Amino acid sequence: MTQDSFDASRYKVLCVDDEPNILSSLRRMLALEGFQVSTADSGEAALVHMIKEHVDVIISDMQMPNMNGMALLDKVSQQWPNTMRLLLTGTSDLTAADEAVAQGKIYRYISKPWEDDELLATLQSALRQRGA
Amino acid sequence: MKRLITGHWKGIFPALLIGLALAFLQIVFGLATYHQSRNLLWEGKFQTSKNLTQGLIGAAIDPLILQDYAALEARILQTMSNRELASVLLTDASGKVLSHLERLPGAEPRLTFEPAVVETPHMQDEIVQSQDETFITTWGRVNVGQTVGWVRLQAYNELDDEDLVNLRRKTLLLSGLSILSGVAILGVFLWRVYFVSVRREQMFEVRLDEATQRLVQSEKLASLGEMAAGVAHEINNPVGYVSSNLNSLKKYLAIYDKVFDCPPEEVDALKQSLKFTHLRDDVNELLAETQKGVARVKTLVQNLKDYARTNAATHYVEADIQAGLQTTLNIAKAQLKDKAEVRLSLGKLPAVECVPAQIDQVLLNLIVNAAQAMPEGRHGLIEIRTGADAKSVWIEVEDNGAGIAEPILGKIFDPFFTTKDPGVGTGLGLSISHNIVQQHGGTLAVRSTVGVGTTFTVTLPIRHTNRRGKP
């Protein structure tokens, strides 16, 4: 599979964050690339969404009330191991995120503030990894 | 300073008592010396009488044996030239007066020729002395194997005025000098003790102040670290979506260009394929959200500036504690978000005379502690209440976290006591908060129930009175 043959419109991406402006900008950016984007404003809402609908990639914020990103992606990895998991994190202490990557709970993490290109590249490589 | 001095005089009081006792002793010793010297004068008188009597005994032996008194009377007269003597009497062995020379005070001695017999003392010694109110009487026995006669010598029993005055003057002078020098030495000693102890206390206080200041500074740095992490996180979000939105806007403009450059007859079809209507609607949303993000960063920076400004004030000013509380909450927001909800019920507070930066530090510490008290994975509740009475204001920070067990509750204000993981807490936060509140003349109280939660109550006087408590 080459870069050219990557067809974003085949993939469903779920973005999870408690900050609506972030969800809005992620949706905008991913939609422009052609992805099918849906959003959830909490870990619980994300799980409800995943029960109803298939998701190829889930991108979740780390710091959220009640269920944080790590807990959510941990649950996802158990119930939907085929869904690729990306973590967006704003904390300076990244040991927990590194550990989660090492244990395979998440595919990769991206630091906030993120670069669109970096996020897209990570997303694409995650999807290729899954396809391979 | 006043407190210092009274404190030291209290310490010096026993020393003053000792000084007074020493002076008293000195006076007693002076009096004793005076009496002793006076007794020596008496003794001198006795001795003189004795010597004169002995001389007369020696001179009387031959005349008594030979019954010839003329030469002896010349000798007695000579003895009477001593003006302290009142009379000299010579008897034979049976006590019959042979010769009697007398003198009334101030007059010349004269012979009395009244034939009389006096009672002689019964004694083995050669000389016996006695005294009554008027005279010192000395009896001498003239003895040549047997008693041949008696000599009686009477001296006035009074001390010479001149001698006494001299004695008094000398005793007074010596005692006075002794007391003065003693008091002077004691005074110098007390003065030294006083200054040494005052200086020591002042130095100790200065050192204590410095140590406290260092602790306050290091805790400030720790809370600054916490704050920086929180602020970084708060800025991450808006900067993240603002920059992402600008990227999207660039792509939107490229699409606008395409539509603009398109031949008119193909525009509708192109618009359809690019979902142009949706794009046009979204541009407005994009701009609105981006503006919100920039505004959010602006507010944060403003808060930081406020915080920096109030932190710069290190002296007591009248400050709005609730405004400080709001700023502190904004700064701590990131740390609270995934831990707890904050519920405020604020009363009407008057301006409080305080060092605002320090009070903000106390509140930040209590709020962050409350958030950290929440058990992992539970979204807790922090309630902050404020109120005031005539003289003081209070701020209560209550959490429904893990609570603090009884044995630990007594230690939480101890420096370096912490139950947090290394790197999370310095163990100084509450200790310093406690110090700060105390320096403000207020109290920091805690009550806690394990499993139910903890409440910290800061009470501050509205008018600050203890101006020594510098930050």
Tab-separated table of C-alpha atoms in Angstrom, chain A residues 9 31 34-35, chain B residues 252 255 259 268-282:
chain	number	residue	atom	x	y	z
A	9	SER	CA	-13.056	8.207	3.211
A	31	ALA	CA	-13.160	16.013	7.340
A	34	GLY	CA	-11.866	12.987	3.795
A	35	PHE	CA	-12.318	10.935	6.973
B	252	TYR	CA	-10.824	26.498	2.849
B	255	ILE	CA	-11.274	25.859	-2.161
B	259	VAL	CA	-14.596	28.277	-6.944
B	268	ASP	CA	-22.665	25.131	-9.420
B	269	ALA	CA	-21.411	21.643	-10.169
B	270	LEU	CA	-18.072	22.384	-8.510
B	271	LYS	CA	-19.766	23.886	-5.468
B	272	GLN	CA	-21.891	20.758	-5.207
B	273	SER	CA	-18.896	18.445	-5.362
B	274	LEU	CA	-16.918	20.438	-2.809
B	275	LYS	CA	-19.883	20.751	-0.386
B	276	PHE	CA	-19.288	24.483	-0.654
B	277	THR	CA	-22.423	25.545	1.259
B	278	HIS	CA	-21.336	23.565	4.299
B	279	LEU	CA	-17.875	25.043	3.973
B	280	ARG	CA	-19.219	28.611	3.900
B	281	ASP	CA	-21.286	28.000	7.037
B	282	ASP	CA	-18.304	26.432	8.762
